[in-house]
Coordinates of C-alpha atoms and ligand atoms in Angstrom, one line a residue:
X1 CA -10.7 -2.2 -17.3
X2 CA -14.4 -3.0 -17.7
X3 CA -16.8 -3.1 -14.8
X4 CA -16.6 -6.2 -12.1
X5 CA -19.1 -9.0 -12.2
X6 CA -21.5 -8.7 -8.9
X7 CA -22.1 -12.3 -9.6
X8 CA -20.1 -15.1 -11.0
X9 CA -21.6 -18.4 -11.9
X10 CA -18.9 -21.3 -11.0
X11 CA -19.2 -24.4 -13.5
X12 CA -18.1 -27.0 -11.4
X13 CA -16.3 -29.8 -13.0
X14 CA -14.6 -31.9 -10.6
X15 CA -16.7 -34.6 -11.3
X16 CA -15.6 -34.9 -14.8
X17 CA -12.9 -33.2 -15.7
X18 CA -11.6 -34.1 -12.0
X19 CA -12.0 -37.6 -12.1
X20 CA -12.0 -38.3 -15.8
X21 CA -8.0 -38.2 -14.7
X22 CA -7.6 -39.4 -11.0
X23 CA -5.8 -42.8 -10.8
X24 CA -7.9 -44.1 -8.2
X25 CA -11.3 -45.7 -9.4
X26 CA -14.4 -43.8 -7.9
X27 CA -17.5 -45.4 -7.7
X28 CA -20.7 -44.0 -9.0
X29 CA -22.2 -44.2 -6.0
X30 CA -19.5 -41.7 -4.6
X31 CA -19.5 -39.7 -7.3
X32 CA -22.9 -38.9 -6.8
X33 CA -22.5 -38.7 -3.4
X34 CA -20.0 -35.6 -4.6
X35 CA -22.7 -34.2 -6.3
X36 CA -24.9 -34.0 -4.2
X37 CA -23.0 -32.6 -1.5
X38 CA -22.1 -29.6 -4.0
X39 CA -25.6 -29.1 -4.2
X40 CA -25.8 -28.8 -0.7
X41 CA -23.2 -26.0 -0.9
X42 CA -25.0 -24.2 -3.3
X43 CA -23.5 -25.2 -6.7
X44 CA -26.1 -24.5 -9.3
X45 CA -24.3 -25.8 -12.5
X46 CA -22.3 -29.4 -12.3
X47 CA -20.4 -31.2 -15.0
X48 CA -21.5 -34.4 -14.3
X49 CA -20.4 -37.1 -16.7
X50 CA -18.0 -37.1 -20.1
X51 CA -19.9 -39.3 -23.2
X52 CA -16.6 -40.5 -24.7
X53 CA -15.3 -43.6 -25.8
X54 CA -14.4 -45.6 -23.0
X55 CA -11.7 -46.9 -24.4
X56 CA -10.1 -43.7 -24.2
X57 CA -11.2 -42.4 -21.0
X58 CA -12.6 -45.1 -18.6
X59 CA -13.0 -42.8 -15.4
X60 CA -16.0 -41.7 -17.3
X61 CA -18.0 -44.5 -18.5
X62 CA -20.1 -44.5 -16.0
X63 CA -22.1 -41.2 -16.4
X64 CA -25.6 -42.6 -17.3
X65 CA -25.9 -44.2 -14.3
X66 CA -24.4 -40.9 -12.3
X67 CA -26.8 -39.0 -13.7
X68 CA -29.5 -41.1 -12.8
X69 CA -28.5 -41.1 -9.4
X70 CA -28.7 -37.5 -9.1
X71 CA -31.1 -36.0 -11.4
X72 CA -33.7 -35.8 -8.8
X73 CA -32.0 -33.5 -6.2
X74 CA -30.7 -31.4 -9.4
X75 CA -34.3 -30.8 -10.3
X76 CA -35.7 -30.1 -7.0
X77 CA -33.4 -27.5 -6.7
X78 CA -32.9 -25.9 -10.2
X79 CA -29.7 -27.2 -10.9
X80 CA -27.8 -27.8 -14.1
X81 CA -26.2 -31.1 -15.2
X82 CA -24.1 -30.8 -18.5
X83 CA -21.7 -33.6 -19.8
X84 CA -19.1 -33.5 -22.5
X85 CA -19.6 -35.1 -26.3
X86 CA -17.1 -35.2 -28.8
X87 CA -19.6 -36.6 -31.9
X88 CA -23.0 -38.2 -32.8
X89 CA -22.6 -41.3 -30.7
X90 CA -22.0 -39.5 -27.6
X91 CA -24.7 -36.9 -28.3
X92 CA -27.1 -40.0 -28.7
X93 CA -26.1 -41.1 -25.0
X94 CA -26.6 -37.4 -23.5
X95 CA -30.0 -37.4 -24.9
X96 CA -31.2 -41.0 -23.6
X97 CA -29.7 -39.3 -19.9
X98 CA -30.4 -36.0 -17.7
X99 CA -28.9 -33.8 -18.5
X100 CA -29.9 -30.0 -19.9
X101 CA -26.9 -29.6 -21.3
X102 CA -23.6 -30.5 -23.5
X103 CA -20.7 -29.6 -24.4
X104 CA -18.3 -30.1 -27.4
X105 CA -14.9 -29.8 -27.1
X106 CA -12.1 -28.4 -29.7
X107 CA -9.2 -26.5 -29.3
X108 CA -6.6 -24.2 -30.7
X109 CA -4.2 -26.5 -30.9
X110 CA -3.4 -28.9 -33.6
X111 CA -1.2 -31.1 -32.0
X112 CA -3.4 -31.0 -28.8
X113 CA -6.8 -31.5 -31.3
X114 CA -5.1 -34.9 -32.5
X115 CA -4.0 -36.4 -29.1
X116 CA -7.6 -35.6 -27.7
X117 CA -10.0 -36.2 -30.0
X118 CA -8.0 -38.2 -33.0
X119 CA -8.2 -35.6 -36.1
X120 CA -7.7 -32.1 -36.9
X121 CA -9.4 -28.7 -35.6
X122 CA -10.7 -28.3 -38.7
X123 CA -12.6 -31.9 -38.7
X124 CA -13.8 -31.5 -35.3
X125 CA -15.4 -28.4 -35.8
X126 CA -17.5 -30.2 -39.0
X127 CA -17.8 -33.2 -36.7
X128 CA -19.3 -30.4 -34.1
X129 CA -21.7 -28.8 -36.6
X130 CA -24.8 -31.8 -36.9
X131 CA -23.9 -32.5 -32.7
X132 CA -24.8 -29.0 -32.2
X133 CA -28.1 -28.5 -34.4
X134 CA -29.3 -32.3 -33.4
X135 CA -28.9 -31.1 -29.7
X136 CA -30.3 -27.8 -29.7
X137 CA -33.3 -29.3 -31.6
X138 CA -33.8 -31.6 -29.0
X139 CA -33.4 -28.2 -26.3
X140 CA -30.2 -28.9 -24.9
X141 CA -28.5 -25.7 -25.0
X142 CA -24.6 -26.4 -25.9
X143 CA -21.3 -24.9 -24.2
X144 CA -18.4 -25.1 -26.4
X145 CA -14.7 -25.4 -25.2
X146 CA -11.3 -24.6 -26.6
X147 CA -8.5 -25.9 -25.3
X148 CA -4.9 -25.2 -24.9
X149 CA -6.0 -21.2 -25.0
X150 CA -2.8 -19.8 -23.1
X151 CA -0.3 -22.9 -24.5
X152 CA -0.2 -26.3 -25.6
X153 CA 1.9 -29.3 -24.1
X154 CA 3.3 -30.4 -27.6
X155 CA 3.4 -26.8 -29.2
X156 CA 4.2 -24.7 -26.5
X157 CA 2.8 -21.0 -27.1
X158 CA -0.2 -20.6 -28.7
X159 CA -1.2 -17.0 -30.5
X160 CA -4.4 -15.5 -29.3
X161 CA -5.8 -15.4 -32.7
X162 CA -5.8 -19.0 -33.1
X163 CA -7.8 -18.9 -29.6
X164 CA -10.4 -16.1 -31.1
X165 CA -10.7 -18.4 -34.6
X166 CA -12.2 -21.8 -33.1
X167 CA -14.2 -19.3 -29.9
X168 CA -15.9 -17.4 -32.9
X169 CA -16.4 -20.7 -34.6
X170 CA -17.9 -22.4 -31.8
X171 CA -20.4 -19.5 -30.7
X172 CA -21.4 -18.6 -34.6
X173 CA -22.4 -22.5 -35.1
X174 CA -24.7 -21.9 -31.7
X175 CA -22.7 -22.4 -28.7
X176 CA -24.2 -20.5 -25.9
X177 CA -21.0 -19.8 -24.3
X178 CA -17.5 -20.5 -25.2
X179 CA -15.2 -21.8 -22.3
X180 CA -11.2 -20.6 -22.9
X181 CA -9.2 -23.7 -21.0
X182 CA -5.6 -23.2 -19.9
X183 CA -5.3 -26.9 -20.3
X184 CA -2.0 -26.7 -19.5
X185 CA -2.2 -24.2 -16.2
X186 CA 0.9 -22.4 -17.6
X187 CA -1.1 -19.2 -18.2
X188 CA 0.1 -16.0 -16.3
X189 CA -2.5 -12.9 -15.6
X190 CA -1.2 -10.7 -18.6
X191 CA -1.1 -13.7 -21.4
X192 CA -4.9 -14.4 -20.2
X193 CA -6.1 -10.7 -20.6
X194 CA -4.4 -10.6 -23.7
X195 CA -5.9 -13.9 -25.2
X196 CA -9.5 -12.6 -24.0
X197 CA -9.0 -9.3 -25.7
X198 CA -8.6 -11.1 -28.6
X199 CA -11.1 -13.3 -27.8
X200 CA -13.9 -10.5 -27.1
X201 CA -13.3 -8.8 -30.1
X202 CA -15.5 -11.5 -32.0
X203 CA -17.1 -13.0 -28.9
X204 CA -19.2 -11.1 -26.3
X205 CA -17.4 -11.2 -22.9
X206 CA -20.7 -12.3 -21.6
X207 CA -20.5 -15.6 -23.8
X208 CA -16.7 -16.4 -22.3
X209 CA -16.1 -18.5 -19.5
X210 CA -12.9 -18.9 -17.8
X211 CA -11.1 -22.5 -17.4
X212 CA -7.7 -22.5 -15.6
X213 CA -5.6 -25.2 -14.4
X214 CA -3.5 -24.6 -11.8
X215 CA -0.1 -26.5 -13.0
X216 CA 2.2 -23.7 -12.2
X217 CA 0.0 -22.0 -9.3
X218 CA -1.4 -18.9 -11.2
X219 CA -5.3 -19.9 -11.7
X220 CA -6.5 -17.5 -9.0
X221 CA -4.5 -15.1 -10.4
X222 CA -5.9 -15.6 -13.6
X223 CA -9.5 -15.7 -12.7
X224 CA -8.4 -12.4 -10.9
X225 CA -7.1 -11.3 -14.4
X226 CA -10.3 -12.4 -16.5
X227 CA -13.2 -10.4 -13.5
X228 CA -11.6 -7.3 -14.9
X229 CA -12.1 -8.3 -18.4
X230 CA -15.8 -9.0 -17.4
X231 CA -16.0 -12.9 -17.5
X232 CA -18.0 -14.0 -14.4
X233 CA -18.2 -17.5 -15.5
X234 CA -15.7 -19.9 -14.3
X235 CA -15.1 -23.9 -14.4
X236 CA -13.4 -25.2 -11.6
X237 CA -12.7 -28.2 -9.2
X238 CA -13.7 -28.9 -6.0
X239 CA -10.7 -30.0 -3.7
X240 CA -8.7 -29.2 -7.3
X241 CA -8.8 -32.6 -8.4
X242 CA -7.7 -34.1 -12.0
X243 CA -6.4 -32.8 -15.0
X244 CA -6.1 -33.8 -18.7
X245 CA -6.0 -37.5 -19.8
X246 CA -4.2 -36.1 -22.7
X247 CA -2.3 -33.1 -21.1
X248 CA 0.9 -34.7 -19.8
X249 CA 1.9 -33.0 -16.3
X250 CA -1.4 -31.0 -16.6
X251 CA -2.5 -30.6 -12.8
X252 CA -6.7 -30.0 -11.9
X253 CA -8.5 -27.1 -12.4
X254 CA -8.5 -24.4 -9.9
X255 CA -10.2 -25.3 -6.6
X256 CA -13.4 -24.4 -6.3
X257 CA -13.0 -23.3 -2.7
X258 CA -10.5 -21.0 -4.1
X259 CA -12.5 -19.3 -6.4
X260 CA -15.2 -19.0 -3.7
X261 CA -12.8 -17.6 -1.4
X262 CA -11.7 -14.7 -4.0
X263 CA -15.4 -13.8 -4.5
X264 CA -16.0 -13.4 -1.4
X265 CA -13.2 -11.1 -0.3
X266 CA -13.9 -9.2 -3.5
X267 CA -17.7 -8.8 -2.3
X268 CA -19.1 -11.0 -5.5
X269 CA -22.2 -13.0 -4.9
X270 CA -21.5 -17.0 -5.9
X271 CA -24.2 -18.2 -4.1
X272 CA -21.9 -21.4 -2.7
X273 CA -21.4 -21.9 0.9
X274 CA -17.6 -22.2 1.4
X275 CA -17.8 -24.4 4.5
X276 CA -20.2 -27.0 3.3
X277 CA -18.1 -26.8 -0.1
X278 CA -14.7 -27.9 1.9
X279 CA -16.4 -30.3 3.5
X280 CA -17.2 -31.8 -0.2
X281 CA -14.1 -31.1 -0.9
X282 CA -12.6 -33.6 2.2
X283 CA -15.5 -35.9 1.0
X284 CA -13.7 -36.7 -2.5
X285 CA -10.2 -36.0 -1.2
X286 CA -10.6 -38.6 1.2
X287 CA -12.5 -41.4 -1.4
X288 CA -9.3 -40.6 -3.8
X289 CA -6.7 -41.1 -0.8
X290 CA -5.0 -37.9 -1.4
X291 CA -5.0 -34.2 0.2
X292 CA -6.8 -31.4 -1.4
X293 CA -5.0 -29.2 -3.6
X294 CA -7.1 -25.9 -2.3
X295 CA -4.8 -24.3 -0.6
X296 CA -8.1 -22.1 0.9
X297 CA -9.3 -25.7 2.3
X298 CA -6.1 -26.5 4.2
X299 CA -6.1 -22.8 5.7
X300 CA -10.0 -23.8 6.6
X301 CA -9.3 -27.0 7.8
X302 CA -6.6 -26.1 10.0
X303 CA -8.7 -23.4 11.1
X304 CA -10.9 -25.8 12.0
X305 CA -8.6 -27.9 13.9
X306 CA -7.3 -25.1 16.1
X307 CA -10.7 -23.9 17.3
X308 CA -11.6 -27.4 18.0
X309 CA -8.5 -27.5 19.9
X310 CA -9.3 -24.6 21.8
X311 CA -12.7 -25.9 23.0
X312 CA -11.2 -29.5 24.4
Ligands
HMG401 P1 -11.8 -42.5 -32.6 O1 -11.0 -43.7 -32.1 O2 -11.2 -41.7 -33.7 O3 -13.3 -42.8 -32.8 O4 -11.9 -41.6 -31.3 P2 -14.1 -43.8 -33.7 O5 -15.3 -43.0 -34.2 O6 -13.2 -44.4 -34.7 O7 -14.6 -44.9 -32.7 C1 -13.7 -45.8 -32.1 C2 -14.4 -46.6 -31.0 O8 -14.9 -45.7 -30.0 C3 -15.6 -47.3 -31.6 O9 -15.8 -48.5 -30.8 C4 -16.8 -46.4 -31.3 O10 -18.0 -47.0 -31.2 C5 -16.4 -45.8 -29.9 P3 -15.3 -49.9 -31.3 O11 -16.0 -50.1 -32.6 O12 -13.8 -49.8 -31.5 O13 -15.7 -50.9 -30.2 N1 -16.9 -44.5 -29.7 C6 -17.6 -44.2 -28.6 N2 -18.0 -44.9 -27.5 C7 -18.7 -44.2 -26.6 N3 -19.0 -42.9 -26.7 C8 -18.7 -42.2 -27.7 C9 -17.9 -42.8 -28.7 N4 -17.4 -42.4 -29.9 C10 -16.8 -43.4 -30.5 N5 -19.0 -40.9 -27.8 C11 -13.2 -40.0 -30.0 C12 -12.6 -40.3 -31.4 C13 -13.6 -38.5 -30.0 C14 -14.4 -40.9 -29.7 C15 -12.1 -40.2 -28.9 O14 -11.0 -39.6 -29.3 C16 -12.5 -39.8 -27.5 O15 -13.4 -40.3 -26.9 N6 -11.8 -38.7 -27.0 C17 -12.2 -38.2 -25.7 C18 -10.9 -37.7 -25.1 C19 -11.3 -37.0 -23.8 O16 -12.4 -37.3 -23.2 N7 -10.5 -36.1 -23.3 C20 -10.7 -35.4 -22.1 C21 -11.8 -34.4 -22.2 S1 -11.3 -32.8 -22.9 C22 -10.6 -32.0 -21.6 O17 -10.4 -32.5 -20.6 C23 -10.3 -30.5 -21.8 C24 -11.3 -29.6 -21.1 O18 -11.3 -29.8 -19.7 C25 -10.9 -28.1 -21.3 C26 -9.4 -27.8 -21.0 O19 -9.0 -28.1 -19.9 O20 -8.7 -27.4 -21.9 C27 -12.7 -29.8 -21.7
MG402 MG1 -9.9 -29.0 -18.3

């Protein structure tokens, strides 16, 4: 067991990877709104927009003008905005926008690779290669994500190895830090240690970030799993919203207010106030017209409603 983190950096992705798959339309206006309000709570590190072709995922074709909404308060208060590319074209968007940040996208999945980003793992690594170099010469730094790290929804399981290839691929072409997604959330503590003991064995555990859905209820557990490892960075969803356009049955990430919750009992510093953080949790639960998926926020909420009780 390596030593805990005594700080964990949440990547908060609700606004994209949440609402990139939400049925409801969200307006940019609210979307920002969201933002914002996670700044509020302390975020320091937001996933704000995806640069992909609309005609694949619509929820997302709105990110210049997100960003544009929001890049103020993000600078005023030293917070990062990243957004996802997949090639040149998108790349080219990022840069005329806000953000300090990109990410590319591959996984360890051929099947999965195909569905998501039309060609092989092979080809979208190449395709990665002048995104990468263009962006970091232009000072975006660049996070790299591989999916389907703990299974894929076509394949089924998916060997550790094939996780540790594309990771070592992605950080030795410049990636900054490699984020392992359980796109699928059907990862289970032991299968995620054993994927990031592959994993660190050609990547520093300090350049491995932890992405778990939370399909089959076992992200916490997971993110449990991976602070014993040493990985104190960790994408999740505020409220839990969203999913995988191209994940089929894929649920959101792990709450946010989840992983804050954890932290805390565990004594490690996230810097995010979990009050104000439910409360922009109810903010985007109630603009989507469903209840949150953090079970932490329910408990909170109806917490809440009892004391008020109380004082009537
Ligand atoms: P393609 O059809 O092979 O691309 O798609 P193409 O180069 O042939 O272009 C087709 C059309 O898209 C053209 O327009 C392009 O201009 C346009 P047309 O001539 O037909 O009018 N186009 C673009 N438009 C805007 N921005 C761009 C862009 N690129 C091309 N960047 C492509 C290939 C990669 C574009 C497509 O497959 C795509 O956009 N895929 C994105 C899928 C996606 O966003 N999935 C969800 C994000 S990944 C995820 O959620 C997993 C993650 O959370 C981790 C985890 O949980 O595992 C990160
Ligand atoms: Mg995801």
């Amino acid at each position: 067991m390596n030593e805990l983190p005594t700080r964990v950096c949440i990547v908060e992705v609700g606004p994209r990877d949440g609402l990139q798959n939400e049925p409801s339309h969200v307006s940019a206006d609210v979307k920002a709104e969201l933002i914002e309000r996670l700044i509020d709570a302390g975020v320091r590190y937001v996933e704000a927009a995806s640069f992909v072709s609309p005609k694949w995922v619509p929820q997302m074709a709105d990110g210049a003008q997100v960003l544009e909404r929001v890049v103020n308060k993000a600078r005023a208060t030293g917070t990062t905005l990243a957004a996802l590319v997949p090639n040149m074209k998108g790349l080219e968007a990022a840069l005329a926008s806000h953000v300090a940040e990109v990410a590319v996208f591959a996984a360890a999945s051929e099947s999965f690779s195909q569905k998501n980003i039309n060609c092989s793992i092979d080809d979208s690594i190449a395709r990665f290669e002048p995104v990468i170099d263009a962006a970091r010469e232009a000072n975006l730094r660049v996070r790299g994500y591989v999916s389907c790290v703990l299974g894929c929804p076509f394949e089924g399981d998916i060997a550790p190895q094939a996780v540790a290839r594309v990771a070592k691929k992605l950080f030795d072409m410049g990636c900054y830090e490699i984020s392992l997604g359980d796109t699928i959330g059907a990862g289970t503590p032991s299968k995620t240690q054993a994927m990031l003991d592959a994993c660190i064995e050609h990547v520093p555990a300090e350049a491995l970030a932890g992405h778990f859905h939370d399909t089959w209820g076992m992200a916490a557990a997971n993110v449990h799993a991976a602070l014993q490892r040493g990985i104190a960075v960790f994408d999740s969803s505020v409220s839990g919203i969203g999913g995988c356009p191209y994940s089929p049955g894929a649920t959101g990430n792990v709450a946010t207010e989840d992983i804050v919750y954890l932290c805390d009992g565990m004594g490690i510093e996230t810097g995010i106030d979990l009050s104000k953080l439910a409360d922009a949790g109810a903010f985007i639960s109630a603009a989507l017209k469903r209840e949150t998926s953090s079970r932490v926020a329910r408990a909170l909420n109806a917490k809440r409603r009892r004391q008020e009780q109380q004082c009537i």
